[in-house]
Amino acid sequence: MKIVTCIAPVNIAVMKYWGKRDEDLILPINDSLSATLNTNFMCAKTTILASPDLKENKFWLNGKEESFEGKRLQNCLREVQRRAKDMNPDVLGWKIAICSENNFPTAAGLASSAAGYACLVSALAKLYNIEGEISDIARLGSGSACRSIYGGWVRWHKGELSCGEDSVARQVVPSSHWPEMRVLILVVNDKKKKDSSTSGMQRSVDTSDLLLYRSDKIVPKRMEEMITSIKNKDFHNFAKLTMQDSNQFHATCLDTYPPCVYMNDVSHSISGLVHKYNELFDENRVAYTFDAGPNACLYILEKDVEEFLSVVNYVFPPPEVDQVEYLTGMPLENRKIKNDLINSLNLTRNEPGLLKYIIHTNVGEGPTSTDDHLLSLNGIPLK
Ligand code: DP6
């Protein structure tokens, strides 16, 4: 028998992927770019056991047994096994047990499929000893997952071929290129059920004129500017492009019919606060970006984190009764806001609890492996 375990990161796009030209192969209509986040604070972990003793294939996700027949899981598995055909044919014939979990609450509505499929494919690749490009296999699980195969700043090239072979992710610069970069994830309390990314983007492809304009006319040029600003560590421009791209993505969501509404009032008030803060300094010090949900992901340099967090904590007081640890991730001094900042920003306080919790993290590395398995050698989840 053989057992492997991998850990894989979440990524947050600063140039968004939204819209497929091929739904089965998950081929996008535009390039996208993201930063891979540190796995110490947010990651997926997957153990796979292959054994001649297993009677059937099994799959557990976050403690619950799930169907092994899901199309995306099957597509990833089939492609890894196809590429592994030259290795020990015994192992390929054995049944497998897969156990996967996230180290951050899935209920928070944070993108977990990217880390999940990047992890699954990394573990499968290790199990079957395949080498070389695997981001195109992770893409078959979830488009954004291909970017989690690499650390640092990563571009997903949409590719031109109809087979998808050239629709792969590539590292633009490693995490060490911009070590001062930090990420604050403000998890917004929200109960409304949202359209999934998969169904939302398909409806956008079918109905939004703005989406085509975006992919043809905006993204190619903006992508070059974005890469230049990252390479030059030009935070002001990086932030401007990031916020513009998030706003345009949500504009295409509203241009979709019926519209996909992901941001809520709290999301909009966070974006308003970021602009007010940036205007005070006459330069961008914080950038927001929102995915298919209300949570804000803020890119910010280390030197500004504590001050901006003091502003966030003032405007959005934490819940009075903490259900979870409110501020997690990289340790921070909880600085009290300066009075002159309250006055110059003309801040007003909201009721407590509009934010569920905050994660403070940074840009990190791609998938890694570990011996700390989630399955026993009989293929049973350890917890
Ligand atoms: C808004 O990768 O979740 O997060 O390919 O259908 O699985 P599928 O969609 P998914 O879409 C992510 C969309 C996004 C933007 C991004 O990450 O680029």
PDB file of N, CA, C and O in Angstrom, residues 186 235-248 263 266-290 296-300 308 311-312 315-316 341 344-347:
ATOM      1  N   LEU A 186     -11.441  40.149   5.908  1.00  0.00           N
ATOM      2  CA  LEU A 186     -12.522  40.534   6.813  1.00  0.00           C
ATOM      3  C   LEU A 186     -13.731  39.672   6.488  1.00  0.00           C
ATOM      4  O   LEU A 186     -14.337  39.816   5.429  1.00  0.00           O
ATOM      5  N   PHE A 235       3.071  49.928  -4.871  1.00  0.00           N
ATOM      6  CA  PHE A 235       1.819  49.591  -4.190  1.00  0.00           C
ATOM      7  C   PHE A 235       0.662  50.470  -4.654  1.00  0.00           C
ATOM      8  O   PHE A 235      -0.466  49.997  -4.817  1.00  0.00           O
ATOM      9  N   HIS A 236       0.934  51.751  -4.862  1.00  0.00           N
ATOM     10  CA  HIS A 236      -0.146  52.675  -5.236  1.00  0.00           C
ATOM     11  C   HIS A 236      -0.879  52.193  -6.493  1.00  0.00           C
ATOM     12  O   HIS A 236      -2.105  52.083  -6.530  1.00  0.00           O
ATOM     13  N   ASN A 237      -0.107  51.872  -7.524  1.00  0.00           N
ATOM     14  CA  ASN A 237      -0.734  51.412  -8.774  1.00  0.00           C
ATOM     15  C   ASN A 237      -1.314  50.016  -8.656  1.00  0.00           C
ATOM     16  O   ASN A 237      -2.364  49.721  -9.206  1.00  0.00           O
ATOM     17  N   PHE A 238      -0.585  49.154  -7.943  1.00  0.00           N
ATOM     18  CA  PHE A 238      -1.081  47.798  -7.705  1.00  0.00           C
ATOM     19  C   PHE A 238      -2.474  47.870  -7.067  1.00  0.00           C
ATOM     20  O   PHE A 238      -3.404  47.162  -7.472  1.00  0.00           O
ATOM     21  N   ALA A 239      -2.605  48.747  -6.069  1.00  0.00           N
ATOM     22  CA  ALA A 239      -3.867  48.858  -5.333  1.00  0.00           C
ATOM     23  C   ALA A 239      -4.967  49.393  -6.247  1.00  0.00           C
ATOM     24  O   ALA A 239      -6.104  48.891  -6.235  1.00  0.00           O
ATOM     25  N   LYS A 240      -4.612  50.375  -7.059  1.00  0.00           N
ATOM     26  CA  LYS A 240      -5.617  50.964  -7.958  1.00  0.00           C
ATOM     27  C   LYS A 240      -6.150  49.890  -8.922  1.00  0.00           C
ATOM     28  O   LYS A 240      -7.360  49.707  -9.076  1.00  0.00           O
ATOM     29  N   LEU A 241      -5.236  49.156  -9.525  1.00  0.00           N
ATOM     30  CA  LEU A 241      -5.645  48.127 -10.498  1.00  0.00           C
ATOM     31  C   LEU A 241      -6.452  47.023  -9.827  1.00  0.00           C
ATOM     32  O   LEU A 241      -7.430  46.519 -10.377  1.00  0.00           O
ATOM     33  N   THR A 242      -6.041  46.640  -8.623  1.00  0.00           N
ATOM     34  CA  THR A 242      -6.745  45.585  -7.887  1.00  0.00           C
ATOM     35  C   THR A 242      -8.187  46.003  -7.593  1.00  0.00           C
ATOM     36  O   THR A 242      -9.131  45.234  -7.816  1.00  0.00           O
ATOM     37  N   MET A 243      -8.351  47.224  -7.102  1.00  0.00           N
ATOM     38  CA  MET A 243      -9.700  47.696  -6.761  1.00  0.00           C
ATOM     39  C   MET A 243     -10.537  47.876  -8.024  1.00  0.00           C
ATOM     40  O   MET A 243     -11.719  47.506  -8.055  1.00  0.00           O
ATOM     41  N   GLN A 244      -9.913  48.409  -9.082  1.00  0.00           N
ATOM     42  CA  GLN A 244     -10.663  48.570 -10.340  1.00  0.00           C
ATOM     43  C   GLN A 244     -11.119  47.215 -10.864  1.00  0.00           C
ATOM     44  O   GLN A 244     -12.232  47.069 -11.361  1.00  0.00           O
ATOM     45  N   ASP A 245     -10.245  46.229 -10.760  1.00  0.00           N
ATOM     46  CA  ASP A 245     -10.616  44.929 -11.307  1.00  0.00           C
ATOM     47  C   ASP A 245     -11.728  44.263 -10.493  1.00  0.00           C
ATOM     48  O   ASP A 245     -12.646  43.667 -11.053  1.00  0.00           O
ATOM     49  N   SER A 246     -11.654  44.400  -9.171  1.00  0.00           N
ATOM     50  CA  SER A 246     -12.726  43.853  -8.334  1.00  0.00           C
ATOM     51  C   SER A 246     -14.044  44.551  -8.678  1.00  0.00           C
ATOM     52  O   SER A 246     -15.077  43.903  -8.862  1.00  0.00           O
ATOM     53  N   ASN A 247     -13.985  45.871  -8.804  1.00  0.00           N
ATOM     54  CA  ASN A 247     -15.221  46.604  -9.098  1.00  0.00           C
ATOM     55  C   ASN A 247     -15.781  46.223 -10.463  1.00  0.00           C
ATOM     56  O   ASN A 247     -16.994  46.078 -10.632  1.00  0.00           O
ATOM     57  N   GLN A 248     -14.902  46.030 -11.437  1.00  0.00           N
ATOM     58  CA  GLN A 248     -15.410  45.667 -12.759  1.00  0.00           C
ATOM     59  C   GLN A 248     -15.999  44.252 -12.757  1.00  0.00           C
ATOM     60  O   GLN A 248     -17.015  43.998 -13.398  1.00  0.00           O
ATOM     61  N   MET A 263     -21.696  41.305  -3.190  1.00  0.00           N
ATOM     62  CA  MET A 263     -21.317  42.231  -2.118  1.00  0.00           C
ATOM     63  C   MET A 263     -22.588  42.688  -1.394  1.00  0.00           C
ATOM     64  O   MET A 263     -23.634  42.807  -2.014  1.00  0.00           O
ATOM     65  N   VAL A 266     -22.288  45.792   4.085  1.00  0.00           N
ATOM     66  CA  VAL A 266     -21.032  45.840   4.860  1.00  0.00           C
ATOM     67  C   VAL A 266     -19.844  45.850   3.884  1.00  0.00           C
ATOM     68  O   VAL A 266     -18.893  46.621   4.054  1.00  0.00           O
ATOM     69  N   SER A 267     -19.915  45.024   2.837  1.00  0.00           N
ATOM     70  CA  SER A 267     -18.839  45.016   1.835  1.00  0.00           C
ATOM     71  C   SER A 267     -18.652  46.422   1.257  1.00  0.00           C
ATOM     72  O   SER A 267     -17.526  46.916   1.133  1.00  0.00           O
ATOM     73  N   HIS A 268     -19.779  47.049   0.890  1.00  0.00           N
ATOM     74  CA  HIS A 268     -19.667  48.391   0.293  1.00  0.00           C
ATOM     75  C   HIS A 268     -19.137  49.397   1.295  1.00  0.00           C
ATOM     76  O   HIS A 268     -18.382  50.300   0.935  1.00  0.00           O
ATOM     77  N   SER A 269     -19.501  49.235   2.563  1.00  0.00           N
ATOM     78  CA  SER A 269     -18.979  50.224   3.506  1.00  0.00           C
ATOM     79  C   SER A 269     -17.486  49.992   3.770  1.00  0.00           C
ATOM     80  O   SER A 269     -16.750  50.944   4.012  1.00  0.00           O
ATOM     81  N   ILE A 270     -17.015  48.743   3.639  1.00  0.00           N
ATOM     82  CA  ILE A 270     -15.560  48.503   3.744  1.00  0.00           C
ATOM     83  C   ILE A 270     -14.849  49.180   2.558  1.00  0.00           C
ATOM     84  O   ILE A 270     -13.836  49.861   2.732  1.00  0.00           O
ATOM     85  N   SER A 271     -15.398  49.021   1.368  1.00  0.00           N
ATOM     86  CA  SER A 271     -14.713  49.631   0.227  1.00  0.00           C
ATOM     87  C   SER A 271     -14.725  51.155   0.353  1.00  0.00           C
ATOM     88  O   SER A 271     -13.726  51.821   0.056  1.00  0.00           O
ATOM     89  N   GLY A 272     -15.825  51.715   0.868  1.00  0.00           N
ATOM     90  CA  GLY A 272     -15.873  53.164   1.093  1.00  0.00           C
ATOM     91  C   GLY A 272     -14.816  53.613   2.099  1.00  0.00           C
ATOM     92  O   GLY A 272     -14.131  54.625   1.901  1.00  0.00           O
ATOM     93  N   LEU A 273     -14.660  52.830   3.136  1.00  0.00           N
ATOM     94  CA  LEU A 273     -13.673  53.168   4.179  1.00  0.00           C
ATOM     95  C   LEU A 273     -12.244  53.129   3.610  1.00  0.00           C
ATOM     96  O   LEU A 273     -11.415  53.991   3.921  1.00  0.00           O
ATOM     97  N   VAL A 274     -11.972  52.148   2.781  1.00  0.00           N
ATOM     98  CA  VAL A 274     -10.636  52.035   2.169  1.00  0.00           C
ATOM     99  C   VAL A 274     -10.348  53.278   1.321  1.00  0.00           C
ATOM    100  O   VAL A 274      -9.270  53.877   1.418  1.00  0.00           O
ATOM    101  N   HIS A 275     -11.342  53.701   0.526  1.00  0.00           N
ATOM    102  CA  HIS A 275     -11.108  54.905  -0.303  1.00  0.00           C
ATOM    103  C   HIS A 275     -10.889  56.143   0.567  1.00  0.00           C
ATOM    104  O   HIS A 275     -10.011  56.957   0.287  1.00  0.00           O
ATOM    105  N   LYS A 276     -11.669  56.267   1.626  1.00  0.00           N
ATOM    106  CA  LYS A 276     -11.545  57.428   2.517  1.00  0.00           C
ATOM    107  C   LYS A 276     -10.149  57.447   3.149  1.00  0.00           C
ATOM    108  O   LYS A 276      -9.499  58.489   3.219  1.00  0.00           O
ATOM    109  N   TYR A 277      -9.692  56.288   3.577  1.00  0.00           N
ATOM    110  CA  TYR A 277      -8.369  56.167   4.208  1.00  0.00           C
ATOM    111  C   TYR A 277      -7.277  56.521   3.195  1.00  0.00           C
ATOM    112  O   TYR A 277      -6.385  57.308   3.478  1.00  0.00           O
ATOM    113  N   ASN A 278      -7.377  55.966   2.005  1.00  0.00           N
ATOM    114  CA  ASN A 278      -6.367  56.250   0.978  1.00  0.00           C
ATOM    115  C   ASN A 278      -6.348  57.735   0.616  1.00  0.00           C
ATOM    116  O   ASN A 278      -5.283  58.324   0.412  1.00  0.00           O
ATOM    117  N   GLU A 279      -7.543  58.345   0.549  1.00  0.00           N
ATOM    118  CA  GLU A 279      -7.614  59.764   0.175  1.00  0.00           C
ATOM    119  C   GLU A 279      -6.937  60.644   1.215  1.00  0.00           C
ATOM    120  O   GLU A 279      -6.281  61.624   0.872  1.00  0.00           O
ATOM    121  N   LEU A 280      -7.057  60.266   2.472  1.00  0.00           N
ATOM    122  CA  LEU A 280      -6.440  61.048   3.548  1.00  0.00           C
ATOM    123  C   LEU A 280      -4.934  61.173   3.335  1.00  0.00           C
ATOM    124  O   LEU A 280      -4.333  62.193   3.633  1.00  0.00           O
ATOM    125  N   PHE A 281      -4.326  60.122   2.849  1.00  0.00           N
ATOM    126  CA  PHE A 281      -2.866  60.121   2.669  1.00  0.00           C
ATOM    127  C   PHE A 281      -2.463  60.502   1.254  1.00  0.00           C
ATOM    128  O   PHE A 281      -1.277  60.533   0.926  1.00  0.00           O
ATOM    129  N   ASP A 282      -3.471  60.694   0.418  1.00  0.00           N
ATOM    130  CA  ASP A 282      -3.202  61.072  -0.960  1.00  0.00           C
ATOM    131  C   ASP A 282      -2.385  60.005  -1.705  1.00  0.00           C
ATOM    132  O   ASP A 282      -1.630  60.301  -2.623  1.00  0.00           O
ATOM    133  N   GLU A 283      -2.483  58.788  -1.239  1.00  0.00           N
ATOM    134  CA  GLU A 283      -1.862  57.644  -1.928  1.00  0.00           C
ATOM    135  C   GLU A 283      -2.599  56.390  -1.472  1.00  0.00           C
ATOM    136  O   GLU A 283      -3.193  56.388  -0.399  1.00  0.00           O
ATOM    137  N   ASN A 284      -2.536  55.358  -2.269  1.00  0.00           N
ATOM    138  CA  ASN A 284      -3.200  54.117  -1.866  1.00  0.00           C
ATOM    139  C   ASN A 284      -2.342  53.340  -0.886  1.00  0.00           C
ATOM    140  O   ASN A 284      -1.202  52.986  -1.189  1.00  0.00           O
ATOM    141  N   ARG A 285      -2.913  53.081   0.277  1.00  0.00           N
ATOM    142  CA  ARG A 285      -2.213  52.265   1.280  1.00  0.00           C
ATOM    143  C   ARG A 285      -2.913  50.940   1.529  1.00  0.00           C
ATOM    144  O   ARG A 285      -2.383  50.075   2.212  1.00  0.00           O
ATOM    145  N   VAL A 286      -4.136  50.827   1.043  1.00  0.00           N
ATOM    146  CA  VAL A 286      -4.919  49.600   1.210  1.00  0.00           C
ATOM    147  C   VAL A 286      -5.643  49.341  -0.110  1.00  0.00           C
ATOM    148  O   VAL A 286      -6.079  50.280  -0.769  1.00  0.00           O
ATOM    149  N   ALA A 287      -5.756  48.059  -0.488  1.00  0.00           N
ATOM    150  CA  ALA A 287      -6.541  47.686  -1.674  1.00  0.00           C
ATOM    151  C   ALA A 287      -7.543  46.633  -1.268  1.00  0.00           C
ATOM    152  O   ALA A 287      -7.191  45.690  -0.562  1.00  0.00           O
ATOM    153  N   TYR A 288      -8.791  46.787  -1.710  1.00  0.00           N
ATOM    154  CA  TYR A 288      -9.781  45.744  -1.428  1.00  0.00           C
ATOM    155  C   TYR A 288     -10.011  44.909  -2.679  1.00  0.00           C
ATOM    156  O   TYR A 288      -9.812  45.374  -3.801  1.00  0.00           O
ATOM    157  N   THR A 289     -10.401  43.683  -2.469  1.00  0.00           N
ATOM    158  CA  THR A 289     -10.912  42.868  -3.559  1.00  0.00           C
ATOM    159  C   THR A 289     -11.950  41.919  -2.981  1.00  0.00           C
ATOM    160  O   THR A 289     -11.811  41.447  -1.850  1.00  0.00           O
ATOM    161  N   PHE A 290     -13.023  41.680  -3.730  1.00  0.00           N
ATOM    162  CA  PHE A 290     -14.132  40.828  -3.276  1.00  0.00           C
ATOM    163  C   PHE A 290     -14.352  39.726  -4.299  1.00  0.00           C
ATOM    164  O   PHE A 290     -14.392  39.989  -5.491  1.00  0.00           O
ATOM    165  N   ALA A 296     -14.332  40.811   2.509  1.00  0.00           N
ATOM    166  CA  ALA A 296     -13.330  41.680   1.890  1.00  0.00           C
ATOM    167  C   ALA A 296     -11.958  41.064   2.074  1.00  0.00           C
ATOM    168  O   ALA A 296     -11.621  40.588   3.158  1.00  0.00           O
ATOM    169  N   CYS A 297     -11.184  41.090   1.004  1.00  0.00           N
ATOM    170  CA  CYS A 297      -9.794  40.690   1.122  1.00  0.00           C
ATOM    171  C   CYS A 297      -8.974  41.944   0.864  1.00  0.00           C
ATOM    172  O   CYS A 297      -9.118  42.578  -0.187  1.00  0.00           O
ATOM    173  N   LEU A 298      -8.177  42.333   1.852  1.00  0.00           N
ATOM    174  CA  LEU A 298      -7.430  43.590   1.733  1.00  0.00           C
ATOM    175  C   LEU A 298      -5.949  43.301   1.569  1.00  0.00           C
ATOM    176  O   LEU A 298      -5.362  42.555   2.358  1.00  0.00           O
ATOM    177  N   TYR A 299      -5.348  43.878   0.556  1.00  0.00           N
ATOM    178  CA  TYR A 299      -3.892  43.835   0.404  1.00  0.00           C
ATOM    179  C   TYR A 299      -3.349  45.126   1.002  1.00  0.00           C
ATOM    180  O   TYR A 299      -3.890  46.212   0.754  1.00  0.00           O
ATOM    181  N   ILE A 300      -2.297  45.000   1.806  1.00  0.00           N
ATOM    182  CA  ILE A 300      -1.785  46.160   2.552  1.00  0.00           C
ATOM    183  C   ILE A 300      -0.330  45.870   2.917  1.00  0.00           C
ATOM    184  O   ILE A 300       0.032  44.706   3.115  1.00  0.00           O
ATOM    185  N   PHE A 308      -4.328  50.580  10.104  1.00  0.00           N
ATOM    186  CA  PHE A 308      -5.596  50.370   9.398  1.00  0.00           C
ATOM    187  C   PHE A 308      -6.530  49.448  10.182  1.00  0.00           C
ATOM    188  O   PHE A 308      -7.733  49.641  10.199  1.00  0.00           O
ATOM    189  N   VAL A 311      -8.473  51.280  12.625  1.00  0.00           N
ATOM    190  CA  VAL A 311      -9.621  51.948  11.990  1.00  0.00           C
ATOM    191  C   VAL A 311     -10.771  50.948  11.802  1.00  0.00           C
ATOM    192  O   VAL A 311     -11.922  51.232  12.134  1.00  0.00           O
ATOM    193  N   VAL A 312     -10.436  49.759  11.305  1.00  0.00           N
ATOM    194  CA  VAL A 312     -11.462  48.729  11.087  1.00  0.00           C
ATOM    195  C   VAL A 312     -12.142  48.378  12.417  1.00  0.00           C
ATOM    196  O   VAL A 312     -13.372  48.296  12.505  1.00  0.00           O
ATOM    197  N   VAL A 315     -14.540  51.182  13.460  1.00  0.00           N
ATOM    198  CA  VAL A 315     -15.761  51.299  12.644  1.00  0.00           C
ATOM    199  C   VAL A 315     -16.627  50.044  12.762  1.00  0.00           C
ATOM    200  O   VAL A 315     -17.847  50.119  12.765  1.00  0.00           O
ATOM    201  N   PHE A 316     -15.961  48.887  12.839  1.00  0.00           N
ATOM    202  CA  PHE A 316     -16.695  47.610  12.948  1.00  0.00           C
ATOM    203  C   PHE A 316     -16.309  46.920  14.257  1.00  0.00           C
ATOM    204  O   PHE A 316     -15.438  46.036  14.263  1.00  0.00           O
ATOM    205  N   LEU A 341      -7.160  60.493  14.005  1.00  0.00           N
ATOM    206  CA  LEU A 341      -7.568  59.701  12.832  1.00  0.00           C
ATOM    207  C   LEU A 341      -9.105  59.598  12.782  1.00  0.00           C
ATOM    208  O   LEU A 341      -9.713  59.688  11.709  1.00  0.00           O
ATOM    209  N   SER A 344     -10.096  63.088  11.513  1.00  0.00           N
ATOM    210  CA  SER A 344      -9.791  63.419  10.113  1.00  0.00           C
ATOM    211  C   SER A 344     -10.527  62.511   9.140  1.00  0.00           C
ATOM    212  O   SER A 344     -10.810  62.914   8.017  1.00  0.00           O
ATOM    213  N   LEU A 345     -10.835  61.288   9.569  1.00  0.00           N
ATOM    214  CA  LEU A 345     -11.592  60.404   8.671  1.00  0.00           C
ATOM    215  C   LEU A 345     -13.104  60.533   8.900  1.00  0.00           C
ATOM    216  O   LEU A 345     -13.898  59.941   8.178  1.00  0.00           O
ATOM    217  N   ASN A 346     -13.454  61.317   9.941  1.00  0.00           N
ATOM    218  CA  ASN A 346     -14.865  61.519  10.273  1.00  0.00           C
ATOM    219  C   ASN A 346     -15.593  60.170  10.430  1.00  0.00           C
ATOM    220  O   ASN A 346     -16.618  59.913   9.793  1.00  0.00           O
ATOM    221  N   LEU A 347     -15.012  59.329  11.289  1.00  0.00           N
ATOM    222  CA  LEU A 347     -15.507  57.952  11.414  1.00  0.00           C
ATOM    223  C   LEU A 347     -16.718  57.843  12.330  1.00  0.00           C
ATOM    224  O   LEU A 347     -16.788  58.526  13.353  1.00  0.00           O
TER     225      LEU A 347
END
